[in-house]
Tab-separated table of C-alpha atoms in Angstrom:
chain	number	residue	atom	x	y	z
A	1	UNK	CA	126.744	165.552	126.146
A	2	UNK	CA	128.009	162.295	124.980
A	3	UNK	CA	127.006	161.551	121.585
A	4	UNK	CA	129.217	157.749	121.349
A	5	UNK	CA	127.316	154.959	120.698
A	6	UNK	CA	127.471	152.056	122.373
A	7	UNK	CA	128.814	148.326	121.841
A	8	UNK	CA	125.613	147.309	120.564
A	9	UNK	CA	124.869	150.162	118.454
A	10	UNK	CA	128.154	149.542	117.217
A	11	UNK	CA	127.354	146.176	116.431
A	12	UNK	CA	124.108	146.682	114.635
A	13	UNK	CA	125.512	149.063	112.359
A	14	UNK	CA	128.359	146.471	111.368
A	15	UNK	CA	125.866	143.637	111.145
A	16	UNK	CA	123.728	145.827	108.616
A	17	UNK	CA	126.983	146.482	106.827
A	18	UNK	CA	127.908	142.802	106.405
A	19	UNK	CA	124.587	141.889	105.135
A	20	UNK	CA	124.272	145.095	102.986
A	21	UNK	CA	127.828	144.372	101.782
A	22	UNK	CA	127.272	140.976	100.570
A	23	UNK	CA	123.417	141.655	98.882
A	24	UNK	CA	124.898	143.483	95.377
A	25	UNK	CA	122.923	146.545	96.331
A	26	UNK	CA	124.243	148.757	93.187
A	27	UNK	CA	122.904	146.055	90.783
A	28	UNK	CA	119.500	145.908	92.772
A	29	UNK	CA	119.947	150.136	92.640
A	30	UNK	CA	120.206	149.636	89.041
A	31	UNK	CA	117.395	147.104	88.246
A	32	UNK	CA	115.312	149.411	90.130
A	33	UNK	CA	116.132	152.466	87.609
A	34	UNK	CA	114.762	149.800	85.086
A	35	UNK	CA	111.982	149.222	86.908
A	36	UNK	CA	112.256	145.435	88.059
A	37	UNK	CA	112.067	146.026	92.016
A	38	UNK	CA	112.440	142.118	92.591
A	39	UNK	CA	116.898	142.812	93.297
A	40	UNK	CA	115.705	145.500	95.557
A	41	UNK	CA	112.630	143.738	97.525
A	42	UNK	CA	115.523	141.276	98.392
A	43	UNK	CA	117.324	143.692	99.718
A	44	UNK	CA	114.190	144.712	101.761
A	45	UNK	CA	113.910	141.427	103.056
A	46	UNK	CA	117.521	141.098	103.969
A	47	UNK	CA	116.310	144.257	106.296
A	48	UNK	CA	113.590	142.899	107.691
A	49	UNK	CA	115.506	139.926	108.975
A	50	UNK	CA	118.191	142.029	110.840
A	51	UNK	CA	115.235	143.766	112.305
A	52	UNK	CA	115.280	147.030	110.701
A	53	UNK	CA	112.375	147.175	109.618
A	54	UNK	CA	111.011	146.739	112.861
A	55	UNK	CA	112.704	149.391	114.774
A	56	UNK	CA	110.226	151.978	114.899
A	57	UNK	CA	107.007	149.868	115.217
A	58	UNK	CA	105.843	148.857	119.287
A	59	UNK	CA	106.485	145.788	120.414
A	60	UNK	CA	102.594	145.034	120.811
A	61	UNK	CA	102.849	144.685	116.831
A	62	UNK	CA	105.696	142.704	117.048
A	63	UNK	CA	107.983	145.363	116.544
A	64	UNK	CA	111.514	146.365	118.753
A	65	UNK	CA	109.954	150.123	119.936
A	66	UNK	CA	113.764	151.279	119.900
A	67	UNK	CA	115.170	154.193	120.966
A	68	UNK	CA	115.431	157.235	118.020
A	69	UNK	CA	118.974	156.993	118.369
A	70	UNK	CA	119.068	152.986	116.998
A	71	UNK	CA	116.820	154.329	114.261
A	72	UNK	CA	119.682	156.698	113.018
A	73	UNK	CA	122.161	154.507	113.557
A	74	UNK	CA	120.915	151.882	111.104
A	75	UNK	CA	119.045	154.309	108.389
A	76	UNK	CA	122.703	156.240	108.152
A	77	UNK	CA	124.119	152.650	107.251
A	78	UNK	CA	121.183	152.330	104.276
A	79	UNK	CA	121.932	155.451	103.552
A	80	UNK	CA	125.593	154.377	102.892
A	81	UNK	CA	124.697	151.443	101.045
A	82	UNK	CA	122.244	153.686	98.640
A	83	UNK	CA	119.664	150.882	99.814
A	84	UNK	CA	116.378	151.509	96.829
A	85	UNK	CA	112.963	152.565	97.555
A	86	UNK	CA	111.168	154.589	100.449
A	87	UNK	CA	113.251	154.150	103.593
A	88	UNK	CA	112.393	157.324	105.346
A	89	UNK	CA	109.197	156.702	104.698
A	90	UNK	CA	108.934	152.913	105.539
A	91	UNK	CA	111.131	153.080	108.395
A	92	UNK	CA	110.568	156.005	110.291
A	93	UNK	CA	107.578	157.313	109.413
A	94	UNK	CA	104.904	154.837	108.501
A	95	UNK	CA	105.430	153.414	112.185
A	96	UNK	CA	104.523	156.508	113.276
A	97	UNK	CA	101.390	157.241	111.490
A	98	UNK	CA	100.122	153.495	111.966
A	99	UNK	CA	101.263	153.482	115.465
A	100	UNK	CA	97.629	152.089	116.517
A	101	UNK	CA	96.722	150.238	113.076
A	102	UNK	CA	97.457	146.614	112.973
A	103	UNK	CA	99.039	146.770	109.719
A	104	UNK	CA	102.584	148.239	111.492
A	105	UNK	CA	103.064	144.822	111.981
A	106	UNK	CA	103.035	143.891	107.738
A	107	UNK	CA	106.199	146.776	108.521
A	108	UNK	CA	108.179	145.270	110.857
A	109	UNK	CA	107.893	141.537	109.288
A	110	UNK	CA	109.222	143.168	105.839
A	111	UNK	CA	106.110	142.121	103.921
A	112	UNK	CA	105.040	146.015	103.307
A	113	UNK	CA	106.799	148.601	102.324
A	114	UNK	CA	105.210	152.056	102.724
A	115	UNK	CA	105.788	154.968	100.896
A	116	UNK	CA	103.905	158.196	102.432
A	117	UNK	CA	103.163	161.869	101.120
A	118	UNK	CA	102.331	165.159	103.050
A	119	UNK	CA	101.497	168.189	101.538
A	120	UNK	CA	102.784	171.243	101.435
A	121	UNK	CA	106.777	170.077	101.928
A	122	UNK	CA	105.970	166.135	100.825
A	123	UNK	CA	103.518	166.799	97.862
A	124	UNK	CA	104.252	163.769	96.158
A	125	UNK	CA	105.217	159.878	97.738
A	126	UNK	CA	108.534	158.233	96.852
A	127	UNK	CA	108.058	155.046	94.682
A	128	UNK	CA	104.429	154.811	95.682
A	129	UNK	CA	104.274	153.166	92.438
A	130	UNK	CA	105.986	149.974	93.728
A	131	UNK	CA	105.164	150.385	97.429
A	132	UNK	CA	102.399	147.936	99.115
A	133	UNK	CA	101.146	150.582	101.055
A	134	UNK	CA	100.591	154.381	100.498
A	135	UNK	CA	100.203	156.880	102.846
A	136	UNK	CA	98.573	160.371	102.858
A	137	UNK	CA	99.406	162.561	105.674
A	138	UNK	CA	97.464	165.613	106.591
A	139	UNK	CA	96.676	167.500	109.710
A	140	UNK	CA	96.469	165.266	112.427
A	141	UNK	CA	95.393	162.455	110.526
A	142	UNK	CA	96.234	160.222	107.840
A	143	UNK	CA	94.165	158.404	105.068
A	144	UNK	CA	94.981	155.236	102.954
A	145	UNK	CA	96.230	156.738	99.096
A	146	UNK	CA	96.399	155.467	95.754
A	147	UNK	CA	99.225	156.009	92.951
A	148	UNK	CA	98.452	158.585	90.646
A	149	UNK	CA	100.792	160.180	87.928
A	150	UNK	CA	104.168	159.198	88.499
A	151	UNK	CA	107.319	161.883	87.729
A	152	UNK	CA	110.672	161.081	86.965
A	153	UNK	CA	112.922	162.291	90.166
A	154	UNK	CA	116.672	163.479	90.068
A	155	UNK	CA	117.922	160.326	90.617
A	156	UNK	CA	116.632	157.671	88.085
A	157	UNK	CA	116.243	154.670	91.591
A	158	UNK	CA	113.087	157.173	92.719
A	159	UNK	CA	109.998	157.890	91.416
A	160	UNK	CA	107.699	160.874	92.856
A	161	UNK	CA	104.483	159.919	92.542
A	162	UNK	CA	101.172	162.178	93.320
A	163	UNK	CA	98.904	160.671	95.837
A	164	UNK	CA	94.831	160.373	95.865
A	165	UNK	CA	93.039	160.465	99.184
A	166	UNK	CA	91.100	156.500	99.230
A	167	UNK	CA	89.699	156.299	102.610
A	168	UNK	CA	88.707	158.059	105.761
A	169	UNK	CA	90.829	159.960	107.871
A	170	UNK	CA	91.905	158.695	111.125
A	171	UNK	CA	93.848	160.532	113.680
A	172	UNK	CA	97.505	160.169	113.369
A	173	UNK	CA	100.711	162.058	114.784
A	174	UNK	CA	101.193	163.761	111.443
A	175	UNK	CA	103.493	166.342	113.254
A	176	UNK	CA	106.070	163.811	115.115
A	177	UNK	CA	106.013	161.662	111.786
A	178	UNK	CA	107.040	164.416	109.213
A	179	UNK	CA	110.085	164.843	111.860
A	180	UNK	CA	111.136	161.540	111.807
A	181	UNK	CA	111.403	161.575	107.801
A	182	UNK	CA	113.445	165.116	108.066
A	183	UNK	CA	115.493	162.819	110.739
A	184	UNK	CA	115.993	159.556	108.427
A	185	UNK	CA	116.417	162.052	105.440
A	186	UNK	CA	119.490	163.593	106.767
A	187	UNK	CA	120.589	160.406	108.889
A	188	UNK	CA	120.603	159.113	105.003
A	189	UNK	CA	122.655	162.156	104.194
A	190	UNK	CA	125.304	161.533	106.359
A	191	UNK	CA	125.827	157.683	105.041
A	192	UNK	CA	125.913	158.740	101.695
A	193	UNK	CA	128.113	161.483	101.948
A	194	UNK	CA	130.605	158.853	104.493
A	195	UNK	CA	130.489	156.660	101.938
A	196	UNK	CA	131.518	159.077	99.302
A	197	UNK	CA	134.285	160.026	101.622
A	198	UNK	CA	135.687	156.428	101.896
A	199	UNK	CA	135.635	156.003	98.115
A	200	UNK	CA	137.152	158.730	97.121
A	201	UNK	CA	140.094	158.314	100.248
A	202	UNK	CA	140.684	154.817	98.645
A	203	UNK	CA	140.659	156.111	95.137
A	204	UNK	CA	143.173	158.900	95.707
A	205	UNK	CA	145.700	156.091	97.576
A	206	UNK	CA	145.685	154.286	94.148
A	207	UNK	CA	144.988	156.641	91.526
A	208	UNK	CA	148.713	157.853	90.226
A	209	UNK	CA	148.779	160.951	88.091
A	210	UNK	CA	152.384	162.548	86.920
A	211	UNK	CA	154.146	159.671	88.701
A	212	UNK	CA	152.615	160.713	92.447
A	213	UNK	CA	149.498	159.091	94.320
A	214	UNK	CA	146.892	161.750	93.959
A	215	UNK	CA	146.457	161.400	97.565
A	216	UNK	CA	149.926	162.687	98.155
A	217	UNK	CA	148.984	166.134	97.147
A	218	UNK	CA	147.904	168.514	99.703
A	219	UNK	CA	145.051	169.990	97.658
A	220	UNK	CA	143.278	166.226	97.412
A	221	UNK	CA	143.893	165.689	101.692
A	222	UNK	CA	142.828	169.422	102.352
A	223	UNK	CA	139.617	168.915	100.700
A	224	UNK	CA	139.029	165.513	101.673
A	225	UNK	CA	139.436	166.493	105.524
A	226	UNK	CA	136.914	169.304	105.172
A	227	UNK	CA	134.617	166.740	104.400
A	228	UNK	CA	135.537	164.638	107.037
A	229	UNK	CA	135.050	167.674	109.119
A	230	UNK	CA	131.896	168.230	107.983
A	231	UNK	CA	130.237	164.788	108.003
A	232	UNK	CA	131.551	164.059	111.945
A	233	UNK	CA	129.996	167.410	112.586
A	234	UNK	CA	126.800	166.656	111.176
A	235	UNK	CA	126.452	163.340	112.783
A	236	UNK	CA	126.260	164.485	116.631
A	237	UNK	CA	123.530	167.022	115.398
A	238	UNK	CA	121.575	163.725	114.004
A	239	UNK	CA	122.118	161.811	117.495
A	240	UNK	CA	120.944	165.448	119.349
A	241	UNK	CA	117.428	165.317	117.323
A	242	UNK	CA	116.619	161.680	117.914
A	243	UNK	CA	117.409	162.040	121.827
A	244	UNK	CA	115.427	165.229	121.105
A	245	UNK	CA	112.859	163.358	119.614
A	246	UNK	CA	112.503	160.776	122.395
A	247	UNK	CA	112.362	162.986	124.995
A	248	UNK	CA	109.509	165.006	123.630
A	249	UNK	CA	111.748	167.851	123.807
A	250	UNK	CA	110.492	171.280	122.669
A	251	UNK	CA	113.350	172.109	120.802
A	252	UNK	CA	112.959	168.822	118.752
A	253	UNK	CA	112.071	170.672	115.460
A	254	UNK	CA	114.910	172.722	115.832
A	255	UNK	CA	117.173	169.787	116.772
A	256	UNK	CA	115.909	168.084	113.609
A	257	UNK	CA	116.408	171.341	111.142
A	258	UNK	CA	119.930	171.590	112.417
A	259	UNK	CA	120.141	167.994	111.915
A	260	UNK	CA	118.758	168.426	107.871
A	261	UNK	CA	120.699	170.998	107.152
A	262	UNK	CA	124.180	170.295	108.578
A	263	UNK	CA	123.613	166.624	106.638
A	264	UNK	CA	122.358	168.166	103.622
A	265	UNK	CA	125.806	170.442	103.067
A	266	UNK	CA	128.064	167.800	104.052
A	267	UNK	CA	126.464	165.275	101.659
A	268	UNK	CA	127.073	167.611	99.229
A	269	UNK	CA	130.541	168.987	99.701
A	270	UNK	CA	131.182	165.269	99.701
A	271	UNK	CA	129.455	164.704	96.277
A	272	UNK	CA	131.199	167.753	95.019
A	273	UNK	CA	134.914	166.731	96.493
A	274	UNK	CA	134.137	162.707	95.703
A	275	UNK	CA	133.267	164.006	92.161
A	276	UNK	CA	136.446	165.789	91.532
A	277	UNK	CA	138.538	163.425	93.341
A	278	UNK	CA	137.676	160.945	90.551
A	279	UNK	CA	137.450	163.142	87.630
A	280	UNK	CA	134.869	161.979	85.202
A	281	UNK	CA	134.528	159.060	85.597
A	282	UNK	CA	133.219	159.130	88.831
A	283	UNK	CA	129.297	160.395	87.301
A	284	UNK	CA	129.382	157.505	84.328
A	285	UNK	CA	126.561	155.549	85.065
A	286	UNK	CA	128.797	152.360	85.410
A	287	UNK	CA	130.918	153.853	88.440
A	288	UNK	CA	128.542	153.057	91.682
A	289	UNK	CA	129.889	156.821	93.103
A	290	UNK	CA	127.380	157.888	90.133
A	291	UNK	CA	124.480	156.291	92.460
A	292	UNK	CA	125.483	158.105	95.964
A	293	UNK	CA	125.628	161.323	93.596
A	294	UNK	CA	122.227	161.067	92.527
A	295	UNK	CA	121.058	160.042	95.846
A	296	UNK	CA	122.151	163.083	97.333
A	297	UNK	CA	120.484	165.241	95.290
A	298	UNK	CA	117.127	163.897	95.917
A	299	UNK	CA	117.790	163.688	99.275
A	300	UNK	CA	118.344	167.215	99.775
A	301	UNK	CA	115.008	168.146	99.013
A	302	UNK	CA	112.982	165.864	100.598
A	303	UNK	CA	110.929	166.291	103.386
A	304	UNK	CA	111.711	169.885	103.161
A	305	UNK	CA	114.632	171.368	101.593
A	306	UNK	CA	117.715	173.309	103.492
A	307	UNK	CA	116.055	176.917	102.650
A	308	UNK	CA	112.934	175.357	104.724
A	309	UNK	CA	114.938	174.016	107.874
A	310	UNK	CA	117.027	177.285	107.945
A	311	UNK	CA	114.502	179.610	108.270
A	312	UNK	CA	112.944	177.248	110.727
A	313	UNK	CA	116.088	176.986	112.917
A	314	UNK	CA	116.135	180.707	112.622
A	315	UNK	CA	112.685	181.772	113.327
A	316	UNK	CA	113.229	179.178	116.775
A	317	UNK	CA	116.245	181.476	117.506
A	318	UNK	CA	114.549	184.287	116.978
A	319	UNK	CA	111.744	184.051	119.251
């Protein structure tokens, strides 16, 4: 099967980078650590007016309805940029649960952003303290929330907040929307852990150490392609769940495990190489890489850690 995009998608995905590029999304990262979400609502909006926001919701609430494919395609680019807040859950899955509410449409204009739990794997919602709109997803249906204690999270740019029922259930695809945040999760991933690539390939072409380029060193390019390796392996296994996905394939949930966990381990050999490419300096809080780091961390977990997508692949496999 052939997993390359096309010009379009190829286009999107630069046009989100030249916007992303030129909004200062570390410093919005940052204020958003400190709690001032204004930087990072900008960014939001930025989103919104490329579309992005509007990629899952139907066009009959003014949305695009595109294919799961375009959906990965531009949530691996947030993903790159460490874009703030709850973008698996505002992107992919909100759309999902609301796909018959009128308020989808507050989504795709960029003037809500969701934030969504569901219990057992989601217990708590991502920033639900900030978001406009919280979720609570259960089986088969989902119910309007409110913010209740908020914890700190792994990375200081997220907060995990628990989540009180505040309204009656109404049916919702609870099932298809948990595996679109698995899919955005890892589609996430595999930015991040890109991104950490292409920082640390620049860094090693300048940093000199005992009169040599770092970069010259076999050690730094052996473990710097098995990253590589690993991240352009992971990507085709993203593309595979959202085609998956839109074909209402029965192997989707395996398709989307795969997916988690072959993003989750190459995010993180990346952190781990990216890390000791730079040395120290690369976790002080005033080196962006120390953002991407943190990032995948959380990431990993969310909406159901590798242990829980491995036995899942493997229990498919096994029946």
């Amino acid at each position: 099967m052939n997993f390359e995009l096309d010009e379009s998608q190829r286009d999107f995905a630069a046009s989100i980078d030249a916007a992303l590029g030129a909004a200062k999304v570390p410093a919005a990262v940052r204020a958003w650590a400190k709690g001032n979400p204004e930087p990072g609502r900008t960014v939001w909006t930025t989103l919104a007016e490329l579309g992005v926001t509007a990629l899952a919701v139907p066009e009959e609430f003014d949305g695009i309805g595109a294919h799961p494919v375009d959906l990965v395609v531009a949530v691996e680019r947030l993903g790159y940029w460490a874009v703030p807040g709850p973008v698996a859950e505002s992107v992919a899955v909100a759309p999902v649960l609301l796909a018959a509410d009128e308020r989808v449409a507050g989504l795709a204009s960029g003037e809500l952003l969701a934030t969504v739990a569901q219990p057992p794997l989601v217990p708590r919602a991502v920033d639900a303290d900030r978001a406009d709109l919280i979720l609570l997803a259960g089986d088969g249906d989902v119910r309007d929330g409110t913010a209740g204690e908020v914890h700190a999270s792994v990375d200081p740019a997220r907060t995990l907040v628990d989540v009180t029922a505040a309204g009656d259930a109404r049916p919702a695809d609870a099932s298809r929307a948990f595996e679109f945040g698995a899919l955005a999760t890892a589609a996430q991933l595999v930015g991040a852990g890109q991104a950490m690539l292409d920082a640390s390939v620049a860094y090693a072409k300048q940093r000199t150490q005992f009169g040599r380029v770092i970069g010259s060193y076999q050690a730094i390019k052996h473990a710097l392609a098995d990253v590589l390796i690993a991240v352009e392996l992971a990507r085709p296994l993203l593309y595979a769940a959202a085609l998956s996905l839109a074909e209402d394939s029965p192997d989707a949930a395996r398709d989307v495990s795969a997916a988690k966990v072959a993003a989750a381990d190459a995010a993180l050999l990346a952190a781990r190489t990216s890390l000791q490419t730079h040395g120290a300096i690369g976790y002080t809080q005033e080196h962006d890489l120390s953002l991407l780091l943190v990032r995948v961390q959380a990431l990993r977990s969310a909406w159901g850690d590798p242990t829980w997508h491995r036995t899942r692949v493997l229990e498919v496999l096994a029946s």
